[in-house]
Short mmCIF file of C-alpha atoms in Angstrom, two decimals:
data_model
loop_
_atom_site.label_atom_id
_atom_site.label_comp_id
_atom_site.label_asym_id
_atom_site.label_seq_id
_atom_site.Cartn_x
_atom_site.Cartn_y
_atom_site.Cartn_z
CA MET S 176 13.17 -19.58 -1.14
CA THR S 177 10.18 -21.71 -2.11
CA VAL S 178 8.95 -21.73 1.49
CA THR S 179 8.97 -17.93 1.47
CA LEU S 180 6.98 -17.81 -1.78
CA ILE S 181 4.50 -20.29 -0.34
CA GLU S 182 4.11 -18.32 2.87
CA ILE S 183 3.47 -15.03 1.07
CA THR S 184 1.00 -16.63 -1.34
CA LEU S 185 -0.90 -18.51 1.34
CA ARG S 186 -1.21 -15.51 3.62
CA GLY S 187 -2.15 -13.32 0.67
CA LEU S 188 -4.95 -15.69 -0.32
CA LEU S 189 -6.26 -16.30 3.19
CA ASN S 190 -6.27 -12.58 3.95
CA ARG S 191 -8.76 -11.93 1.19
CA ARG S 192 -12.34 -11.89 2.36
CA ARG S 193 -13.36 -13.30 -0.96
CA THR S 194 -11.44 -16.51 -0.27
CA LEU S 195 -13.15 -16.93 3.08
CA LEU S 196 -16.57 -16.36 1.53
CA LEU S 197 -15.85 -19.40 -0.61
CA VAL S 198 -16.11 -21.53 2.52
CA LEU S 199 -19.79 -20.62 2.56
CA LEU S 200 -20.22 -22.03 -0.93
CA GLY S 201 -18.93 -25.38 0.30
CA VAL S 202 -21.20 -25.20 3.34
CA LEU S 203 -24.10 -24.66 0.95
CA VAL S 204 -23.41 -27.96 -0.81
CA VAL S 205 -23.39 -29.76 2.52
CA LEU S 206 -26.60 -27.99 3.56
CA VAL S 207 -28.40 -29.14 0.42
CA ALA S 208 -27.32 -32.70 1.19
CA GLY S 209 -28.52 -32.33 4.77
CA LEU S 210 -31.90 -31.01 3.69
CA TYR S 211 -32.29 -33.96 1.36
CA ARG S 212 -31.67 -36.34 4.26
CA LEU S 213 -34.07 -34.50 6.54
CA ALA S 214 -36.77 -34.71 3.87
CA ASP S 215 -36.65 -38.48 4.38
CA GLN S 216 -36.45 -39.50 0.74
CA PRO S 217 -36.52 -43.19 -0.25
CA GLN S 218 -33.08 -44.83 -0.12
CA ALA S 219 -33.35 -46.05 -3.70
CA GLU S 220 -33.23 -42.50 -5.02
CA ALA S 221 -30.32 -41.42 -2.83
CA ALA S 222 -27.68 -42.64 -5.29
CA GLY S 223 -29.19 -40.67 -8.15
CA PHE S 224 -29.59 -37.53 -6.05
CA THR S 225 -26.03 -37.72 -4.72
CA GLY S 226 -24.62 -38.13 -8.23
CA ALA S 227 -26.60 -35.14 -9.47
CA LEU S 228 -25.67 -32.98 -6.47
CA LEU S 229 -21.94 -33.76 -6.57
CA GLY S 230 -21.72 -33.75 -10.37
CA ASN S 231 -23.81 -30.68 -11.17
CA PHE S 232 -23.32 -28.54 -8.09
CA GLY S 233 -19.97 -29.90 -6.84
CA LEU S 234 -17.96 -30.39 -10.03
CA GLY S 235 -20.14 -28.10 -12.16
CA VAL S 236 -20.31 -25.01 -9.93
CA LEU S 237 -18.31 -25.26 -6.72
CA VAL S 238 -14.98 -26.39 -8.19
CA PRO S 239 -14.78 -23.95 -11.12
CA LEU S 240 -16.07 -21.02 -9.06
CA VAL S 241 -13.60 -21.53 -6.22
CA ALA S 242 -10.77 -22.20 -8.70
CA VAL S 243 -11.45 -19.12 -10.80
CA ILE S 244 -11.41 -16.86 -7.76
CA VAL S 245 -8.36 -18.39 -6.09
CA GLY S 246 -6.47 -19.15 -9.30
CA THR S 247 -6.77 -15.65 -10.74
CA ALA S 248 -6.00 -14.00 -7.39
CA ALA S 249 -2.79 -15.89 -6.54
CA LEU S 250 -0.71 -14.03 -9.14
CA GLY S 251 -3.31 -11.69 -10.64
CA SER S 252 -3.97 -9.66 -7.50
CA GLU S 253 -0.25 -9.18 -6.90
CA LEU S 254 0.11 -7.97 -10.46
CA GLU S 255 -2.85 -5.66 -10.15
CA GLU S 256 -1.80 -4.19 -6.81
CA GLY S 257 1.89 -4.00 -7.70
CA THR S 258 3.21 -6.17 -4.85
CA ILE S 259 4.57 -8.61 -7.45
CA VAL S 260 7.58 -6.29 -7.73
CA TYR S 261 8.84 -7.58 -4.36
CA LEU S 262 8.98 -11.09 -5.81
CA LEU S 263 10.25 -10.13 -9.25
CA ALA S 264 13.07 -7.86 -8.04
CA ARG S 265 14.85 -10.93 -6.70
CA PRO S 266 17.21 -13.35 -8.44
CA VAL S 267 14.52 -16.03 -8.42
CA PRO S 268 13.80 -18.10 -11.52
CA ARG S 269 10.26 -17.26 -12.59
CA TRP S 270 9.20 -20.91 -12.80
CA ARG S 271 9.74 -21.18 -9.07
CA ILE S 272 7.29 -18.35 -8.45
CA VAL S 273 4.70 -19.96 -10.73
CA LEU S 274 5.10 -23.42 -9.21
CA ALA S 275 4.91 -22.09 -5.65
CA LYS S 276 1.81 -20.05 -6.42
CA LEU S 277 0.21 -22.95 -8.31
CA SER S 278 0.84 -25.45 -5.52
CA VAL S 279 -0.56 -23.17 -2.85
CA SER S 280 -3.63 -22.30 -4.93
CA TRP S 281 -4.21 -25.97 -5.69
CA LEU S 282 -4.00 -26.80 -2.00
CA VAL S 283 -6.41 -24.01 -1.04
CA VAL S 284 -8.91 -24.93 -3.76
CA THR S 285 -8.68 -28.60 -2.83
CA VAL S 286 -9.47 -27.91 0.80
CA LEU S 287 -12.34 -25.64 -0.17
CA VAL S 288 -13.96 -28.10 -2.61
CA ALA S 289 -12.93 -31.68 -1.83
CA VAL S 290 -13.91 -31.51 1.83
CA PRO S 291 -17.46 -30.23 1.26
CA ILE S 292 -17.97 -32.65 -1.64
CA LEU S 293 -16.87 -35.57 0.50
CA VAL S 294 -19.02 -34.52 3.45
CA ALA S 295 -22.06 -33.74 1.29
CA GLY S 296 -21.77 -37.09 -0.48
CA ILE S 297 -21.64 -39.03 2.76
CA VAL S 298 -24.49 -37.04 4.30
CA ALA S 299 -26.75 -37.52 1.27
CA HIS S 300 -25.98 -41.18 0.75
CA PRO S 301 -24.34 -42.76 3.79
CA GLY S 302 -24.90 -46.21 2.37
CA ASP S 303 -22.28 -45.79 -0.38
CA PRO S 304 -19.37 -43.52 0.56
CA GLY S 305 -17.57 -44.69 -2.59
CA VAL S 306 -19.50 -42.15 -4.67
CA ALA S 307 -18.50 -39.32 -2.37
CA LEU S 308 -14.88 -40.48 -2.50
CA ALA S 309 -14.92 -40.70 -6.30
CA TYR S 310 -16.26 -37.15 -6.69
CA ALA S 311 -13.93 -35.78 -4.02
CA GLY S 312 -10.97 -37.48 -5.71
CA SER S 313 -11.86 -36.13 -9.13
CA SER S 314 -12.36 -32.65 -7.66
CA VAL S 315 -8.70 -32.74 -6.56
CA VAL S 316 -7.64 -33.39 -10.16
CA ALA S 317 -10.06 -30.76 -11.49
CA ALA S 318 -8.81 -28.24 -8.92
CA LEU S 319 -5.28 -28.52 -10.32
CA GLU S 320 -6.36 -28.25 -13.94
CA TYR S 321 -8.70 -25.31 -13.36
CA THR S 322 -6.22 -23.46 -11.15
CA ALA S 323 -3.39 -23.84 -13.66
CA VAL S 324 -5.62 -22.54 -16.46
CA PHE S 325 -6.96 -19.59 -14.47
CA MET S 326 -3.49 -18.65 -13.20
CA ALA S 327 -2.18 -18.56 -16.77
CA LEU S 328 -5.25 -16.53 -17.73
CA SER S 329 -4.45 -13.94 -15.05
CA LEU S 330 -1.10 -13.36 -16.77
CA VAL S 331 -2.69 -13.04 -20.18
CA THR S 332 -5.50 -10.61 -19.41
CA SER S 333 -6.33 -8.24 -16.59
CA ARG S 334 -9.95 -9.39 -16.85
CA ALA S 335 -9.12 -13.00 -16.01
CA LEU S 336 -12.01 -13.39 -13.57
CA ILE S 337 -14.62 -12.39 -16.17
CA VAL S 338 -13.02 -14.43 -18.95
CA GLY S 339 -12.70 -17.42 -16.61
CA LEU S 340 -16.34 -17.22 -15.56
CA ALA S 341 -17.39 -16.87 -19.19
CA TYR S 342 -15.44 -20.04 -20.02
CA VAL S 343 -17.14 -21.95 -17.21
CA VAL S 344 -20.67 -20.74 -17.95
CA ILE S 345 -20.65 -20.51 -21.74
CA TRP S 346 -18.17 -23.17 -22.83
CA GLU S 347 -18.62 -25.81 -20.16
CA GLY S 348 -22.24 -25.01 -19.34
CA VAL S 349 -23.70 -24.44 -22.79
CA VAL S 350 -21.41 -25.37 -25.67
CA ALA S 351 -20.08 -28.62 -24.19
CA SER S 352 -23.58 -29.76 -23.31
CA LEU S 353 -24.86 -29.09 -26.83
CA PHE S 354 -21.95 -30.33 -28.91
CA ALA S 355 -20.42 -33.62 -27.79
CA GLY S 356 -17.26 -33.03 -29.86
CA THR S 357 -16.23 -30.07 -27.74
CA ARG S 358 -16.31 -32.02 -24.49
CA ILE S 359 -12.71 -33.08 -24.84
CA PHE S 360 -11.82 -29.43 -24.14
CA SER S 361 -14.03 -29.14 -21.07
CA ILE S 362 -12.33 -29.44 -17.69
CA ARG S 363 -15.65 -30.39 -16.12
CA GLN S 364 -15.95 -33.32 -18.50
CA HIS S 365 -12.41 -34.39 -17.63
CA ALA S 366 -13.43 -34.35 -13.97
CA LEU S 367 -16.59 -36.37 -14.59
CA ALA S 368 -14.58 -38.97 -16.49
CA VAL S 369 -12.11 -39.25 -13.63
CA ALA S 370 -14.97 -39.66 -11.17
CA GLU S 371 -16.37 -42.46 -13.30
CA TRP S 372 -12.99 -44.11 -13.41
CA LEU S 373 -12.73 -43.93 -9.61
CA ASP S 374 -16.22 -45.33 -9.07
CA GLY S 375 -17.45 -47.03 -12.24
CA GLY S 376 -20.91 -47.85 -10.98
CA ALA S 377 -22.55 -44.56 -10.13
CA VAL S 378 -21.07 -42.02 -12.52
CA THR S 379 -21.62 -41.98 -16.24
CA ALA S 380 -19.26 -39.69 -18.12
CA GLU S 381 -19.06 -38.82 -21.80
CA LEU S 382 -15.29 -39.11 -22.11
CA ALA S 383 -13.13 -42.18 -21.64
CA PRO S 384 -11.08 -41.83 -18.41
CA GLY S 385 -7.79 -42.36 -20.25
CA VAL S 386 -8.51 -39.60 -22.74
CA ALA S 387 -9.68 -37.30 -19.94
CA LEU S 388 -6.56 -37.87 -17.83
CA VAL S 389 -4.23 -37.30 -20.77
CA MET S 390 -6.12 -34.12 -21.73
CA ALA S 391 -6.06 -32.91 -18.12
CA GLY S 392 -2.31 -33.49 -18.03
CA ILE S 393 -1.68 -31.68 -21.31
CA VAL S 394 -3.85 -28.72 -20.29
CA THR S 395 -2.25 -28.43 -16.85
CA VAL S 396 1.32 -28.61 -18.12
CA GLY S 397 0.57 -26.32 -21.06
CA ALA S 398 -1.09 -23.70 -18.87
CA THR S 399 1.79 -23.80 -16.39
CA LEU S 400 4.36 -23.37 -19.15
CA LEU S 401 2.36 -20.47 -20.53
CA ALA S 402 2.26 -18.86 -17.09
CA VAL S 403 6.04 -19.15 -16.73
CA HIS S 404 6.53 -17.74 -20.22
CA ARG S 405 4.29 -14.77 -19.42
CA LEU S 406 5.78 -14.10 -16.00
CA GLU S 407 9.27 -14.01 -17.51
CA ARG S 408 8.06 -11.21 -19.76
CA VAL S 409 5.70 -9.35 -17.49
CA GLU S 410 6.14 -5.58 -17.65
CA LEU S 411 5.60 -3.29 -14.71
CA ARG S 412 4.39 0.22 -15.30
CA GLY S 413 4.15 3.13 -12.94
CA GLU S 414 0.79 4.18 -11.60
CA THR S 415 0.28 6.92 -14.13
CA ALA S 416 1.85 5.35 -17.21
CA MET L 284 31.34 -1.15 -8.40
CA SER L 285 28.69 -1.29 -11.06
CA ARG L 286 27.41 0.96 -13.79
CA ILE L 287 24.07 1.24 -15.54
CA LEU L 288 24.36 2.00 -19.23
CA LEU L 289 21.61 3.24 -21.51
CA ASP L 290 22.35 3.39 -25.20
CA ARG L 291 19.84 5.19 -27.44
CA VAL L 292 16.91 3.87 -25.46
CA SER L 293 13.34 4.56 -26.46
CA ARG L 294 10.16 3.17 -25.07
CA TRP L 295 6.70 3.71 -26.44
CA TYR L 296 3.25 2.49 -25.48
CA GLY L 297 1.26 2.26 -28.68
CA ASN L 298 1.44 5.77 -30.09
CA VAL L 299 2.67 7.37 -26.89
CA VAL L 300 6.41 7.87 -26.62
CA ALA L 301 7.37 7.68 -22.94
CA VAL L 302 11.15 7.71 -23.37
CA ASN L 303 12.75 9.12 -26.47
CA ASP L 304 16.30 8.24 -27.58
CA VAL L 305 18.01 8.54 -24.22
CA SER L 306 21.66 7.66 -23.64
CA PHE L 307 23.59 7.98 -20.41
CA GLU L 308 25.72 6.12 -17.89
CA VAL L 309 25.26 6.04 -14.16
CA GLY L 310 28.27 5.15 -12.04
CA PRO L 311 29.19 5.17 -8.34
CA GLY L 312 27.92 8.11 -6.31
CA ILE L 313 24.46 9.61 -6.07
CA THR L 314 22.68 10.54 -9.26
CA GLY L 315 19.37 12.38 -9.18
CA LEU L 316 16.81 11.87 -11.90
CA LEU L 317 14.85 15.10 -11.99
CA GLY L 318 11.77 15.91 -13.98
CA PRO L 319 8.16 16.98 -13.71
CA ASN L 320 5.43 14.39 -13.18
CA GLY L 321 4.76 12.43 -16.33
CA ALA L 322 8.20 13.15 -17.81
CA GLY L 323 9.07 9.46 -18.01
CA LYS L 324 11.13 9.08 -14.83
CA THR L 325 9.37 5.91 -13.69
CA THR L 326 9.55 4.43 -17.18
CA LEU L 327 13.30 5.09 -17.23
CA LEU L 328 13.82 3.54 -13.80
CA HIS L 329 11.73 0.50 -14.72
CA LEU L 330 13.78 0.09 -17.90
CA MET L 331 16.96 0.21 -15.84
CA ALA L 332 15.60 -2.25 -13.28
CA GLY L 333 14.57 -4.75 -15.97
CA PHE L 334 10.82 -4.36 -15.55
CA LEU L 335 10.23 -2.97 -19.03
CA VAL L 336 11.62 -4.00 -22.38
CA PRO L 337 13.11 -1.12 -24.39
CA SER L 338 11.32 -0.53 -27.70
CA ALA L 339 14.70 0.49 -29.12
CA GLY L 340 18.24 0.65 -27.77
CA THR L 341 19.88 -1.30 -24.96
CA VAL L 342 19.85 -1.06 -21.18
CA ARG L 343 22.63 -2.88 -19.36
CA LEU L 344 23.95 -3.37 -15.88
CA ASP L 345 27.67 -3.57 -16.60
CA GLU L 346 27.65 -6.23 -19.36
CA THR L 347 24.24 -7.79 -18.68
CA PRO L 348 21.06 -6.57 -20.38
CA THR L 349 18.57 -5.88 -17.58
CA TRP L 350 15.50 -7.24 -19.41
CA ARG L 351 14.78 -10.92 -18.75
CA HIS L 352 17.91 -11.48 -16.65
CA PRO L 353 16.63 -11.98 -13.10
CA GLU L 354 20.18 -12.70 -11.91
CA ILE L 355 20.86 -8.93 -12.07
CA TYR L 356 18.72 -8.50 -8.94
CA GLY L 357 21.61 -9.94 -6.95
CA ARG L 358 23.35 -6.66 -7.76
CA ILE L 359 20.36 -4.27 -7.83
CA GLY L 360 18.13 -3.04 -5.06
CA PHE L 361 14.91 -1.48 -6.32
CA VAL L 362 12.49 0.70 -4.37
CA PRO L 363 9.25 1.20 -6.33
CA GLU L 364 7.13 4.31 -6.06
CA ARG L 365 3.86 2.43 -5.65
CA GLU L 366 2.85 2.10 -2.07
CA ALA L 367 1.41 -1.39 -2.23
CA VAL L 368 3.27 -3.87 -0.03
CA HIS L 369 2.36 -7.23 1.45
CA GLY L 370 0.54 -5.41 4.22
CA PHE L 371 -0.28 -8.59 6.15
CA LEU L 372 3.42 -9.19 6.87
CA THR L 373 5.24 -7.53 9.73
CA GLY L 374 8.13 -5.28 8.76
CA ARG L 375 10.56 -7.91 10.00
CA ARG L 376 8.97 -10.74 7.98
CA PHE L 377 8.74 -8.56 4.88
CA VAL L 378 12.47 -7.79 4.93
CA ALA L 379 13.38 -11.34 5.97
CA ALA L 380 11.32 -12.68 3.05
CA ALA L 381 13.40 -10.51 0.73
CA ALA L 382 16.58 -11.84 2.35
CA ARG L 383 15.45 -15.42 1.90
CA LEU L 384 14.52 -14.85 -1.74
CA HIS L 385 18.12 -13.72 -2.17
CA ARG L 386 19.24 -16.96 -0.48
CA LEU L 387 21.33 -15.03 2.03
CA PRO L 388 23.15 -17.38 4.42
CA ASP L 389 21.75 -15.71 7.54
CA ALA L 390 18.51 -14.12 6.40
CA ALA L 391 17.29 -13.11 9.85
CA ALA L 392 20.51 -11.28 10.71
CA ALA L 393 20.58 -9.54 7.32
CA ALA L 394 17.00 -8.41 7.86
CA GLU L 395 17.80 -6.99 11.31
CA ARG L 396 20.78 -5.14 9.91
CA ALA L 397 18.71 -3.60 7.08
CA ILE L 398 15.90 -2.65 9.47
CA ALA L 399 18.41 -0.96 11.75
CA MET L 400 19.81 0.99 8.80
CA VAL L 401 16.42 2.57 8.10
CA ASP L 402 15.80 3.09 11.82
CA LEU L 403 12.66 0.98 12.06
CA ARG L 404 13.58 -1.48 14.81
CA ASP L 405 10.77 -0.31 17.07
CA ALA L 406 8.07 -0.91 14.47
CA ALA L 407 9.52 -4.08 12.93
CA GLY L 408 7.13 -6.35 14.82
CA ARG L 409 4.01 -4.65 13.50
CA ALA L 410 2.13 -5.42 10.28
CA ILE L 411 3.16 -3.10 7.43
CA GLY L 412 -0.48 -2.46 6.64
CA GLY L 413 -0.60 -0.17 9.68
CA TYR L 414 2.55 1.79 8.84
CA SER L 415 2.54 5.48 7.97
CA LYS L 416 3.59 6.48 4.48
CA GLY L 417 7.08 7.41 5.61
CA MET L 418 7.55 4.14 7.48
CA ARG L 419 6.36 2.17 4.48
CA GLN L 420 8.85 4.01 2.33
CA ARG L 421 11.63 3.05 4.75
CA ILE L 422 10.69 -0.61 5.04
CA LYS L 423 10.71 -0.75 1.23
CA VAL L 424 14.24 0.66 1.30
CA ALA L 425 15.25 -1.94 3.91
CA ALA L 426 13.92 -4.73 1.69
CA ALA L 427 15.87 -3.29 -1.25
CA LEU L 428 19.22 -3.11 0.51
CA VAL L 429 18.98 -6.31 2.55
CA HIS L 430 21.39 -8.08 0.17
CA ASP L 431 23.85 -5.17 0.19
CA PRO L 432 23.63 -4.48 -3.57
CA PRO L 433 26.20 -2.33 -5.38
CA VAL L 434 23.36 -0.54 -7.22
CA LEU L 435 20.32 1.02 -5.58
CA ILE L 436 17.46 2.45 -7.66
CA LEU L 437 14.79 4.44 -5.83
CA ASP L 438 11.63 5.87 -7.37
CA GLU L 439 10.56 9.03 -5.48
CA PRO L 440 11.98 7.77 -2.18
CA PHE L 441 11.15 10.94 -0.22
CA ASN L 442 7.43 10.95 -0.98
CA GLY L 443 5.43 11.00 2.21
CA MET L 444 8.39 11.51 4.52
CA ASP L 445 8.49 14.17 7.19
CA PRO L 446 11.59 16.43 7.33
CA ARG L 447 13.30 14.32 9.98
CA GLN L 448 12.79 11.06 8.06
CA ARG L 449 13.91 12.80 4.90
CA LEU L 450 17.13 13.90 6.52
CA HIS L 451 17.73 10.42 7.88
CA MET L 452 17.18 8.86 4.46
CA MET L 453 19.48 11.39 2.81
CA ASN L 454 22.23 10.55 5.30
CA LEU L 455 21.70 6.84 4.69
CA LEU L 456 22.01 7.27 0.93
CA ARG L 457 25.11 9.44 1.38
CA ARG L 458 26.72 6.75 3.55
CA MET L 459 25.94 4.08 1.00
CA ALA L 460 27.35 6.21 -1.81
CA ALA L 461 30.51 6.83 0.21
CA ASP L 462 31.04 3.04 0.20
CA GLY L 463 31.28 3.17 -3.58
CA ARG L 464 27.71 2.21 -4.44
CA THR L 465 25.83 3.45 -7.44
CA ILE L 466 22.69 5.20 -6.28
CA LEU L 467 20.03 6.58 -8.56
CA PHE L 468 16.88 8.23 -7.30
CA SER L 469 14.10 10.14 -8.98
CA SER L 470 12.38 13.22 -7.72
CA HIS L 471 10.26 16.06 -8.99
CA ILE L 472 11.54 18.33 -6.25
CA LEU L 473 14.55 20.44 -7.17
CA GLU L 474 15.64 20.96 -3.60
CA GLU L 475 15.92 17.21 -2.81
CA VAL L 476 18.08 16.64 -5.84
CA GLU L 477 20.21 19.66 -5.05
CA ARG L 478 20.89 18.53 -1.49
CA LEU L 479 21.72 14.95 -2.31
CA SER L 480 23.14 14.34 -5.74
CA ASP L 481 26.58 14.64 -7.22
CA ARG L 482 25.18 14.27 -10.69
CA VAL L 483 21.82 15.13 -12.17
CA LEU L 484 19.85 13.84 -15.11
CA VAL L 485 17.00 16.10 -16.12
CA VAL L 486 14.20 14.49 -18.11
CA VAL L 487 11.44 16.46 -19.74
CA ALA L 488 8.79 14.86 -21.95
CA GLY L 489 10.74 11.62 -22.30
CA ARG L 490 13.96 13.28 -23.39
CA LEU L 491 17.17 13.89 -21.54
CA ALA L 492 17.15 17.71 -21.27
CA ALA L 493 20.39 18.10 -19.35
CA SER L 494 22.88 15.99 -17.49
CA GLY L 495 26.00 16.48 -15.48
CA ASP L 496 27.24 18.27 -12.43
CA PHE L 497 24.47 19.74 -10.31
CA ARG L 498 26.03 23.18 -9.99
CA ARG L 499 26.14 23.59 -13.74
CA ILE L 500 22.51 22.60 -14.12
CA ARG L 501 21.53 24.71 -11.18
CA ARG L 502 23.07 27.70 -12.94
CA LEU L 503 21.20 26.87 -16.11
CA MET L 504 18.03 26.80 -14.10
CA THR L 505 18.65 29.84 -11.94
CA ASP L 506 20.38 32.24 -14.34
CA ARG L 507 17.10 33.49 -15.58
CA PRO L 508 14.73 36.19 -14.41
CA HIS L 509 12.92 35.24 -11.23
CA SER L 510 10.10 37.08 -9.59
CA PHE L 511 8.93 36.94 -6.01
CA THR L 512 5.88 38.33 -4.36
CA VAL L 513 6.48 39.84 -0.95
CA ARG L 514 4.15 40.70 1.92
CA SER L 515 5.47 42.88 4.70
CA SER L 516 4.38 45.40 7.29
CA ASP L 517 5.34 48.23 4.92
CA ASP L 518 5.70 47.15 1.30
CA ARG L 519 6.58 50.67 0.08
CA ALA L 520 9.53 51.08 2.44
CA LEU L 521 10.77 47.57 1.72
CA GLY L 522 10.51 48.10 -2.03
CA ARG L 523 12.56 51.27 -1.75
CA GLU L 524 15.26 49.48 0.21
CA LEU L 525 15.32 46.52 -2.19
CA LEU L 526 15.77 48.75 -5.23
CA ALA L 527 19.19 49.62 -3.88
CA GLU L 528 20.23 45.94 -3.94
CA PRO L 529 22.54 45.16 -6.90
CA ASP L 530 20.76 41.87 -7.71
CA VAL L 531 17.29 43.35 -7.89
CA SER L 532 16.39 44.30 -11.41
CA SER L 533 12.96 45.79 -10.75
CA VAL L 534 10.39 46.36 -8.05
CA GLU L 535 6.70 46.79 -8.66
CA LEU L 536 3.93 47.74 -6.25
CA ARG L 537 0.53 47.26 -7.77
CA ASP L 538 -2.83 46.55 -6.14
CA GLY L 539 -1.08 46.21 -2.78
CA VAL L 540 1.19 43.40 -4.04
CA LEU L 541 4.93 43.91 -4.04
CA THR L 542 6.67 42.02 -6.85
CA VAL L 543 10.46 41.87 -6.95
CA ARG L 544 12.43 40.66 -9.98
CA THR L 545 15.97 39.43 -9.77
CA GLY L 546 18.56 37.80 -11.99
CA ASP L 547 20.03 35.84 -9.10
CA TYR L 548 17.71 33.64 -7.14
CA GLY L 549 20.14 32.85 -4.35
CA ALA L 550 21.39 36.40 -3.83
CA LEU L 551 17.90 37.79 -3.28
CA THR L 552 16.96 35.17 -0.73
CA ARG L 553 20.08 36.11 1.21
CA SER L 554 19.75 39.88 0.93
CA ILE L 555 16.04 40.40 1.55
CA ALA L 556 16.10 39.83 5.29
CA PRO L 557 18.92 42.34 5.97
CA ALA L 558 17.14 44.81 3.68
CA ALA L 559 13.93 44.47 5.63
CA GLN L 560 15.84 44.97 8.85
CA ARG L 561 17.47 48.14 7.55
CA ALA L 562 14.08 49.50 6.47
CA GLY L 563 12.59 48.57 9.84
CA VAL L 564 9.95 46.44 8.18
CA SER L 565 8.62 43.05 9.29
CA LEU L 566 8.71 40.46 6.54
CA LEU L 567 5.49 38.44 6.45
CA GLU L 568 5.81 36.37 3.32
CA LEU L 569 8.23 35.72 0.48
CA ARG L 570 6.86 33.63 -2.31
CA PRO L 571 8.48 32.71 -5.64
CA ALA L 572 6.00 33.80 -8.31
CA ASP L 573 7.08 31.44 -11.06
CA GLU L 574 8.92 28.63 -9.32
CA SER L 575 6.73 25.77 -10.42
CA LEU L 576 9.06 23.11 -11.67
CA GLU L 577 7.26 23.07 -14.99
CA SER L 578 8.28 26.66 -15.65
CA VAL L 579 11.86 25.83 -14.76
CA PHE L 580 11.82 22.85 -17.10
CA SER L 581 10.16 24.66 -19.94
CA TYR L 582 12.84 27.31 -19.60
CA LEU L 583 15.54 24.62 -19.77
CA VAL L 584 14.00 23.00 -22.79
CA ARG L 585 13.68 26.27 -24.70
CA ARG L 586 17.37 26.99 -24.29
#
């Protein structure tokens, strides 16, 4: 049962051109790292550059962008197109559908973000692969948290992609950078704190790792429960209604 | 054997009432849900299949409310009207996926059996995305009956089918009904409902306008003045001959168009060809002048 849900979700995601375009975004991060190396910068600055590239571009742009597109599509596109009926018209507990979709989306996002972050980090700063590993590791955690939130969002509003992007740009990009008190509600800040925890030396985060991990856990579980709650009550209308 | 029971069910979207205080029971056999587009047929079927919550009243499958009880899908097969399917799957995988979601002991065998029932074995290895509309409709039916449910709900199942596929599907539904299943299908085409159903539910503007035996409803619908326009090689001679027919109430020839009025729809369609033959006239066209379903329904509702 779960295998079937996973197969349909995975093939559905990989068949979308949008998902494949996201590979290019990861390639871009690696390209920037490569260009930096080719420019023959002094080794002393490499650590700072790598941190900025992986923190700002990797965790700040790549992870949320990939997660918002994959996370809202996994259930949202099936709802929008109406194919969800072939999953709902079965005696399957709704939490199984949500968990299967969430796991697959998490896996896809992880592959699309953690790999380029790891490669870019090693290319930009081969002397200290620990930084690359720390950012790649935290991107795996962030991928889960983002994906869970955006999947729940796709069951709350039909404009989940727009709302999700607005959250990333306005809340995480502007509000959380201006007001330190709001950072506890920023997934990006959770990710930075985890990266710091994984590699204390190079990363400086605003939140304590313990707080960030607990918040990430609460948000992920809460969003997943919300998604199950919504899917149990989702209504299907005809095309004209 | 299973029954679907609706008790004083209403459903509204904001200010729009889609289904208005409808009560009926559907039992074994074939029941046709007939109504013009926008009458609320899909809303009713979705209420019955547990995809919509009633704003008032109760919808049950035997004793179980259909809303928020996914276990009912072990006993219901549902064929939606919307065409969207997982187009990247082959027909075989699509039906087998349904079988596995039902946890059938031998999903692959169940899928083959269902695919054979809808006569799609040859195309089962191809991706559904490349199917014609009629084939899509049939693979959806296969996915709905893969677990051999006692209740089958189909939303406009004949849409997009050619006459041969339509006939095949009708025979399939008849066979399933003969096994004691409860089959409910919607249609906006009178003729489909007439050929297939034992019982009919007529919905107009969200209300149940009539229900019961098809012959009774057919009489309600046909015992009313009908007019036809006729084109023939000699309209004047044909008109003269038709006037002698007992069922023809009037004949009018104006601006080169022959209009025939009758109180009995069926009798005229049977008698016009012999009449043309007697008059030595070739019949070119016979067209009902007011047979749009809407006019039939509005007549029913006014009664």
